[in-house]
């Protein structure tokens, strides 16, 4: 199967080939003709599946023969949950559109930076808008853009949009769009919320579910190392040095932990930076571009910030803190092993917390079994932990990990667990 046989013009096929896309991925093979035919699409798109190009290529194709004047009405609206994903989708569109006979005007809009340059950029309109919902509505309320001529709405990472609480904004945006339009939903997971939204918004959609087979599954080796919580930074340092990883993305539970661990690594002469939602947009962009250009070796990131990061040739991801959900686990480890490369995902499982039980749950959900490893010099020291005994009873865990806290017989709340995690990230 080739890109040209899917109905794409030579300019787009060439641009795809220049990006080393030799042939369409399974999601592209199905989505591209459906989108070109004007159909609604509901796609379960795993991370790394090539979903961005699956909608960018056909949407650019629909602009090819459309005459466009000086003032451009927004034709395509792409809603995304995070700034990084907005930037990444914008970048993919820019590169894929570069050989088109008529230039395509893109507007990438997100919060956390001044609104004025975005308002200036929108003078004269735009063909495609890629936006996070909050900033989009801000710009609409400033009369900086109009959406009444948009003929296609894309929700990229629809599950994440809803998880981040954008449901109200989404509904508001929809009221600004024409009733007759094409709707494209891409979502890694199908929560009841996503399914309900899809039911109310999509008309007879082409449903795409790419089964994860040995051919399509990214080649990611998964490892789990049992370690005391307090030893994790030391272990991370040891692994970075002894394994000679050129680049590593490390996930932690809190912004505080990201700042603290990156500072500690820098003190040990390891080129590391934090990456999280409380940094300025300028700082985040700088960290990401330094990481992509290999000027940075280690990035310590939180979940919100790291979703959507696409760094090619990222060989290792480390879960310093375990992710809260098995979906987040998929997203985190999906940062490595992208586009046919192989990758390594290491999870630290703390012997002295409820981590073991939590990691077992992740294993169950993913139908995998990852052998527990012990690294010489970093073996857990707590009773029971050394023998790999699971912390299956949360009450026991509170007593062990926090001798001063935890009331006997009281199960720790979600907040208690988060606080405990934050306290351990030192
Ligand atoms: P995505 O799932 O959109 O995040 O894409 C994952 C990675 O796959 C990105 O780095 C894309 O540039 C790359 N990619 C997309 N389509 C193809 C293709 N047909 N062949 C090879 N790589 C691709």
Coordinates of C-alpha atoms and ligand atoms in Angstrom, one line a residue:
X1 CA 0.0 0.0 0.0
X2 CA 1.4 3.4 -0.9
X3 CA 0.3 6.9 0.1
X4 CA -0.5 7.9 -3.4
X5 CA -3.0 5.0 -3.8
X6 CA -4.9 6.5 -0.8
X7 CA -5.9 9.5 -2.9
X8 CA -3.2 12.0 -1.8
X9 CA -1.6 14.4 -4.2
X10 CA 2.1 14.3 -5.1
X11 CA 2.9 17.3 -3.0
X12 CA 1.7 15.5 0.1
X13 CA 3.2 12.1 -0.8
X14 CA 6.6 13.7 -1.3
X15 CA 6.3 15.5 2.1
X16 CA 5.5 12.2 3.8
X17 CA 8.4 10.5 2.1
X18 CA 10.7 13.3 3.2
X19 CA 9.7 12.5 6.7
X20 CA 10.7 8.9 6.0
X21 CA 7.2 7.6 6.0
X22 CA 7.7 4.8 3.6
X23 CA 4.2 3.4 3.7
X24 CA 1.0 4.2 5.6
X25 CA 0.5 2.8 9.1
X26 CA -2.7 0.7 9.6
X27 CA -4.6 3.7 11.1
X28 CA -3.5 5.8 8.1
X29 CA -4.6 3.2 5.6
X30 CA -8.2 3.2 7.0
X31 CA -8.6 6.8 8.1
X32 CA -7.2 8.7 5.1
X33 CA -9.8 7.4 2.5
X34 CA -12.6 7.8 5.1
X35 CA -11.7 11.4 5.8
X36 CA -11.3 12.2 2.1
X37 CA -14.8 10.8 1.5
X38 CA -16.1 13.3 4.1
X39 CA -17.1 10.6 6.7
X40 CA -17.0 11.0 10.4
X41 CA -14.4 8.9 12.1
X42 CA -14.1 7.4 15.5
X43 CA -10.6 6.0 15.9
X44 CA -9.0 4.3 18.8
X45 CA -5.5 5.6 18.2
X46 CA -2.7 4.2 20.4
X47 CA 0.3 6.4 21.0
X48 CA 2.9 6.0 18.3
X49 CA 0.4 4.7 15.7
X50 CA 0.8 7.5 13.3
X51 CA -2.6 9.0 14.1
X52 CA -1.4 12.7 13.7
X53 CA -0.5 12.1 10.0
X54 CA -3.7 10.0 9.6
X55 CA -5.8 13.1 9.9
X56 CA -3.3 15.8 8.9
X57 CA -2.6 14.4 5.4
X58 CA -6.3 14.0 4.2
X59 CA -7.3 17.4 5.8
X60 CA -4.5 19.1 3.9
X61 CA -5.6 17.3 0.8
X62 CA -9.1 18.8 1.2
X63 CA -7.5 22.3 1.0
X64 CA -5.5 21.6 -2.2
X65 CA -8.0 22.9 -4.7
X66 CA -9.9 25.3 -2.5
X67 CA -9.4 28.9 -3.7
X68 CA -8.4 31.1 -0.8
X69 CA -8.4 34.9 -0.7
X70 CA -6.6 37.3 1.5
X71 CA -9.0 36.8 4.4
X72 CA -9.3 33.2 5.4
X73 CA -12.3 31.7 7.2
X74 CA -11.3 28.9 9.5
X75 CA -12.1 25.6 7.7
X76 CA -10.6 23.1 10.0
X77 CA -10.5 23.2 13.8
X78 CA -8.3 20.7 15.7
X79 CA -8.8 20.6 19.5
X80 CA -6.1 19.2 21.7
X81 CA -5.6 18.9 25.4
X82 CA -2.1 20.3 25.9
X83 CA 0.2 22.9 24.6
X84 CA 2.8 20.4 23.6
X85 CA 0.3 18.4 21.5
X86 CA -0.9 21.7 19.9
X87 CA 2.7 22.5 18.9
X88 CA 3.4 19.0 17.7
X89 CA 0.3 18.8 15.5
X90 CA 1.1 22.3 14.2
X91 CA 4.6 21.2 13.3
X92 CA 3.4 18.1 11.6
X93 CA 0.9 20.1 9.5
X94 CA 3.6 22.7 8.6
X95 CA 6.0 20.1 7.4
X96 CA 3.4 18.1 5.5
X97 CA 2.0 21.2 3.8
X98 CA 5.4 22.6 2.7
X99 CA 5.1 21.5 -1.0
X100 CA 1.5 22.4 -1.5
X101 CA 0.9 24.8 -4.4
X102 CA -1.0 27.3 -2.2
X103 CA 0.4 28.1 1.3
X104 CA -1.8 26.9 4.2
X105 CA -2.2 29.4 7.0
X106 CA -2.0 27.6 10.4
X107 CA -2.8 29.1 13.8
X108 CA -1.5 27.2 16.9
X109 CA -3.3 28.6 20.0
X110 CA -2.8 27.7 23.6
X111 CA -2.8 29.4 27.0
X112 CA 0.0 30.2 29.4
X113 CA 1.5 32.8 27.0
X114 CA 0.4 36.3 26.0
X115 CA -2.8 36.4 23.9
X116 CA -1.8 39.5 21.9
X117 CA 0.6 37.8 19.4
X118 CA -2.0 35.2 18.8
X119 CA -4.6 37.9 18.1
X120 CA -2.2 39.6 15.7
X121 CA -1.5 36.3 13.9
X122 CA -5.3 35.7 13.5
X123 CA -5.7 39.0 11.6
X124 CA -6.7 37.9 8.1
X125 CA -8.0 34.6 9.5
X126 CA -6.4 31.1 9.2
X127 CA -7.2 27.9 7.2
X128 CA -6.5 25.5 10.1
X129 CA -6.6 26.3 13.8
X130 CA -5.0 23.9 16.3
X131 CA -6.0 24.9 19.8
X132 CA -6.6 24.1 23.4
X133 CA -10.2 24.8 24.3
X134 CA -9.8 27.5 27.0
X135 CA -7.6 29.8 24.9
X136 CA -9.7 29.2 21.8
X137 CA -12.8 30.5 23.7
X138 CA -10.8 33.4 25.0
X139 CA -9.9 34.4 21.5
X140 CA -13.5 34.0 20.3
X141 CA -14.6 36.3 23.1
X142 CA -12.0 38.9 22.0
X143 CA -13.5 38.6 18.4
X144 CA -10.2 37.4 17.2
X145 CA -11.6 34.5 15.2
X146 CA -14.9 33.1 13.9
X147 CA -15.7 29.4 13.6
X148 CA -19.0 29.6 11.7
X149 CA -17.4 28.4 8.5
X150 CA -15.5 25.5 9.9
X151 CA -16.4 22.3 8.1
X152 CA -14.3 19.8 10.0
X153 CA -13.8 19.4 13.8
X154 CA -11.0 17.1 15.1
X155 CA -10.7 16.0 18.7
X156 CA -7.2 14.7 19.2
X157 CA -6.7 12.7 22.4
X158 CA -10.4 13.1 23.2
X159 CA -10.1 11.0 26.3
X160 CA -7.5 13.3 27.7
X161 CA -9.5 16.4 26.8
X162 CA -12.4 15.0 29.0
X163 CA -10.1 13.8 31.8
X164 CA -8.6 17.3 32.1
X165 CA -12.1 18.7 32.6
X166 CA -12.6 20.3 29.2
X167 CA -16.2 19.0 28.7
X168 CA -17.9 22.3 29.2
X169 CA -15.5 24.2 27.0
X170 CA -15.9 21.5 24.3
X171 CA -19.7 21.9 24.4
X172 CA -19.3 25.7 24.1
X173 CA -17.0 25.4 21.1
X174 CA -19.4 23.1 19.4
X175 CA -22.2 25.7 19.6
X176 CA -19.9 28.0 17.6
X177 CA -19.6 25.5 14.7
X178 CA -22.0 24.9 11.8
X179 CA -24.3 22.0 12.6
X180 CA -23.4 20.3 9.3
X181 CA -19.7 19.4 9.6
X182 CA -17.3 16.5 9.6
X183 CA -16.3 15.2 13.0
X184 CA -13.1 13.2 13.7
X185 CA -12.4 11.7 17.1
X186 CA -9.1 10.2 18.0
X187 CA -8.7 8.7 21.5
X188 CA -6.3 6.3 23.1
X189 CA -8.9 4.9 25.3
X190 CA -12.7 4.8 25.3
X191 CA -14.0 5.8 28.6
X192 CA -17.8 6.0 29.1
X193 CA -17.5 9.8 28.8
X194 CA -15.7 9.5 25.4
X195 CA -18.3 7.0 24.2
X196 CA -21.2 9.3 25.2
X197 CA -19.6 12.3 23.5
X198 CA -19.0 10.3 20.4
X199 CA -22.6 9.1 20.4
X200 CA -24.0 12.6 20.6
X201 CA -21.6 14.2 18.1
X202 CA -20.7 11.7 15.4
X203 CA -22.9 10.7 12.5
X204 CA -22.6 7.2 11.2
X205 CA -18.8 7.2 11.9
X206 CA -16.3 4.9 10.3
X207 CA -14.9 3.1 13.4
X208 CA -11.3 2.3 13.4
X209 CA -9.7 0.1 16.0
X210 CA -6.3 -1.1 15.2
X211 CA -5.6 -4.3 17.1
X212 CA -2.3 -4.4 18.8
X213 CA -0.6 -7.3 17.2
X214 CA 3.1 -8.3 17.2
X215 CA 3.4 -6.2 14.0
X216 CA 1.8 -3.0 15.3
X217 CA 2.9 -3.2 18.9
X218 CA 5.9 -1.0 19.6
X219 CA 9.0 -2.9 20.5
X220 CA 9.3 -1.8 24.1
X221 CA 11.1 -3.9 26.7
X222 CA 9.5 -3.5 30.1
X223 CA 11.4 -3.9 33.4
X224 CA 10.5 -3.4 37.0
X225 CA 13.2 -2.7 39.7
X226 CA 12.3 -3.1 43.4
X227 CA 13.9 -0.4 45.5
X228 CA 13.4 1.5 48.7
X229 CA 11.7 4.9 47.9
X230 CA 14.6 6.8 49.5
X231 CA 17.1 5.1 47.2
X232 CA 15.5 5.9 43.9
X233 CA 17.5 9.1 43.0
X234 CA 20.7 7.2 43.8
X235 CA 19.6 4.3 41.7
X236 CA 18.6 6.6 38.8
X237 CA 22.0 8.2 38.9
X238 CA 23.6 4.8 39.0
X239 CA 21.6 3.5 36.0
X240 CA 22.2 6.7 33.9
X241 CA 25.9 6.4 34.4
X242 CA 26.3 2.6 34.3
X243 CA 23.9 1.9 31.4
X244 CA 25.3 4.8 29.4
X245 CA 21.9 5.9 28.1
X246 CA 22.2 8.8 25.7
X247 CA 18.8 10.2 26.7
X248 CA 16.2 9.3 29.3
X249 CA 12.8 10.6 30.1
X250 CA 11.8 10.2 33.8
X251 CA 8.3 10.4 35.1
X252 CA 7.5 11.6 38.6
X253 CA 4.2 12.3 40.4
X254 CA 4.7 16.0 41.4
X255 CA 6.2 19.2 40.0
X256 CA 8.1 19.5 43.3
X257 CA 9.7 16.1 42.7
X258 CA 10.6 17.0 39.1
X259 CA 12.4 20.2 40.3
X260 CA 14.1 18.4 43.2
X261 CA 15.4 15.4 41.4
X262 CA 16.6 17.4 38.4
X263 CA 18.5 19.7 40.8
X264 CA 20.1 16.7 42.5
X265 CA 21.1 15.2 39.2
X266 CA 22.7 18.5 38.1
X267 CA 24.6 18.6 41.3
X268 CA 26.0 15.1 40.3
X269 CA 27.1 16.5 37.0
X270 CA 24.2 15.0 35.0
X271 CA 22.7 17.2 32.5
X272 CA 19.0 17.2 33.7
X273 CA 16.0 19.6 33.6
X274 CA 12.5 19.4 35.0
X275 CA 9.5 19.7 32.7
X276 CA 6.1 20.4 34.2
X277 CA 3.0 22.6 34.0
X278 CA 4.1 25.3 36.4
X279 CA 7.0 26.3 34.2
X280 CA 6.7 29.2 31.8
X281 CA 5.9 28.2 28.2
X282 CA 9.3 29.6 27.2
X283 CA 11.1 27.3 29.6
X284 CA 9.1 24.3 28.6
X285 CA 9.8 24.9 24.9
X286 CA 13.5 25.3 25.7
X287 CA 13.7 22.1 27.7
X288 CA 12.0 20.2 24.9
X289 CA 14.1 21.5 22.1
X290 CA 17.3 21.0 24.1
X291 CA 16.2 17.4 24.8
X292 CA 15.3 16.8 21.1
X293 CA 18.7 18.2 20.0
X294 CA 20.5 16.0 22.6
X295 CA 21.8 19.1 24.5
X296 CA 20.0 17.6 27.5
X297 CA 20.4 14.1 28.7
X298 CA 17.7 13.7 31.3
X299 CA 14.2 15.2 31.5
X300 CA 12.2 14.7 34.7
X301 CA 8.6 15.3 33.8
X302 CA 5.1 15.1 35.3
X303 CA 2.2 13.4 33.4
X304 CA 0.3 16.4 32.2
X305 CA 3.4 17.9 30.7
X306 CA 4.7 14.8 29.1
X307 CA 1.7 13.7 27.2
X308 CA 2.1 14.4 23.6
X309 CA 5.9 14.6 23.7
X310 CA 7.3 13.1 20.5
X311 CA 11.1 12.7 20.7
X312 CA 12.5 10.4 18.1
X313 CA 15.2 8.0 19.3
X314 CA 14.3 8.2 22.9
X315 CA 15.7 4.9 24.1
X316 CA 14.6 4.9 27.7
X317 CA 11.6 5.9 29.9
X318 CA 11.8 5.5 33.7
X319 CA 8.7 5.5 36.0
X320 CA 10.4 7.0 39.1
X321 CA 6.9 7.2 40.5
X322 CA 4.4 4.8 39.1
X323 CA 1.6 6.3 37.0
X324 CA -1.8 6.7 38.6
X325 CA -3.6 4.7 36.0
X326 CA -2.8 1.9 33.6
X327 CA -3.8 4.3 30.7
X328 CA -1.1 6.7 31.9
X329 CA 1.3 3.8 32.0
X330 CA 0.6 3.2 28.3
X331 CA 1.1 6.8 27.4
X332 CA 4.3 7.1 29.4
X333 CA 6.0 4.1 28.0
X334 CA 4.7 5.0 24.5
X335 CA 7.2 7.9 24.5
X336 CA 9.9 5.4 23.7
X337 CA 9.8 2.8 20.9
X338 CA 8.2 5.2 18.5
X339 CA 7.8 4.8 14.8
X340 CA 9.4 1.3 14.6
X341 CA 12.3 2.0 17.0
X342 CA 12.9 -0.2 20.0
X343 CA 12.7 1.1 23.5
X344 CA 13.1 0.3 27.2
X345 CA 10.6 1.2 30.0
X346 CA 11.8 0.8 33.6
X347 CA 9.5 1.1 36.5
X348 CA 10.7 1.6 40.1
X349 CA 8.5 -0.4 42.4
X350 CA 9.0 0.7 45.9
X351 CA 9.2 -2.1 48.4
X352 CA 8.1 0.1 51.2
X353 CA 4.8 1.3 49.9
X354 CA 1.6 0.2 48.2
X355 CA 3.5 0.3 44.9
X356 CA 3.8 -3.5 44.5
X357 CA 0.0 -3.9 44.6
X358 CA -0.4 -0.9 42.3
X359 CA 2.0 -2.3 39.7
X360 CA 0.3 -5.7 39.8
X361 CA -2.9 -3.9 38.9
X362 CA -1.1 -2.3 35.9
X363 CA 0.2 -5.7 34.9
X364 CA -3.3 -7.2 35.1
X365 CA -4.8 -4.5 33.0
X366 CA -2.1 -4.9 30.4
X367 CA -2.1 -8.7 30.6
X368 CA 1.6 -8.7 31.2
X369 CA 3.9 -10.0 33.8
X370 CA 7.2 -8.1 34.4
X371 CA 9.9 -9.9 36.4
X372 CA 11.0 -7.9 39.5
X373 CA 14.7 -7.1 39.5
X374 CA 17.0 -6.2 42.3
X375 CA 20.1 -4.1 41.5
X376 CA 23.2 -5.0 43.6
X377 CA 23.8 -2.2 46.1
X378 CA 20.2 -1.0 45.9
X379 CA 18.4 -4.0 47.4
X380 CA 15.4 -3.0 49.5
X381 CA 16.1 -2.9 53.2
X382 CA 12.7 -3.1 54.8
X383 CA 11.4 -6.4 56.3
X384 CA 9.2 -8.2 53.9
X385 CA 10.2 -6.0 51.1
X386 CA 13.5 -7.8 50.6
X387 CA 11.7 -11.0 50.0
X388 CA 9.5 -9.3 47.5
X389 CA 6.4 -9.6 49.7
X390 CA 3.6 -7.6 48.2
X391 CA 2.1 -4.8 50.1
X392 CA -1.4 -5.9 49.4
X393 CA -3.0 -4.5 52.5
X394 CA -3.1 -0.7 52.5
X395 CA -3.4 -0.5 56.3
X396 CA -0.1 -2.3 56.7
X397 CA 1.5 0.0 54.2
X398 CA 0.6 3.1 56.1
X399 CA 2.1 1.7 59.2
X400 CA 5.3 0.8 57.5
X401 CA 5.9 3.8 55.3
X402 CA 4.7 6.4 57.8
X403 CA 5.2 5.3 61.4
X404 CA 3.9 8.6 62.7
X405 CA 0.8 8.9 60.5
X406 CA -2.0 6.6 59.5
X407 CA -4.6 5.6 62.0
X408 CA -4.8 1.9 62.6
X409 CA -7.6 0.4 60.5
X410 CA -8.1 3.5 58.4
X411 CA -7.4 3.0 54.7
X412 CA -5.4 5.9 53.2
X413 CA -7.4 8.2 51.0
X414 CA -6.2 9.2 47.5
X415 CA -4.9 12.4 49.0
X416 CA -3.0 10.6 51.7
X417 CA -1.3 8.4 49.0
X418 CA -0.4 11.4 46.9
X419 CA 1.0 13.2 49.9
X420 CA 3.0 10.1 50.8
X421 CA 4.3 9.8 47.2
X422 CA 5.4 13.5 47.3
X423 CA 7.1 13.1 50.6
X424 CA 9.0 10.1 49.3
X425 CA 10.3 11.8 46.2
X426 CA 13.2 13.4 48.1
Ligands
LIG1 P1 1.7 9.7 16.3 O1 1.1 8.4 16.6 O2 1.0 10.6 15.4 O3 2.2 10.4 17.6 O4 3.1 9.4 15.5 C1 4.1 8.6 16.0 C2 5.4 8.8 15.2 O5 5.3 8.0 14.0 C3 5.8 10.2 14.8 O6 7.1 10.4 15.1 C4 5.5 10.2 13.3 O7 6.4 11.1 12.7 C5 5.8 8.8 12.9 N1 5.0 8.4 11.7 C6 3.8 8.7 11.4 N2 3.4 8.1 10.2 C7 4.4 7.3 9.9 C8 4.6 6.4 8.8 N3 3.7 6.1 7.9 N4 5.8 5.7 8.7 C9 6.8 5.9 9.7 N5 6.6 6.8 10.7 C10 5.5 7.4 10.8

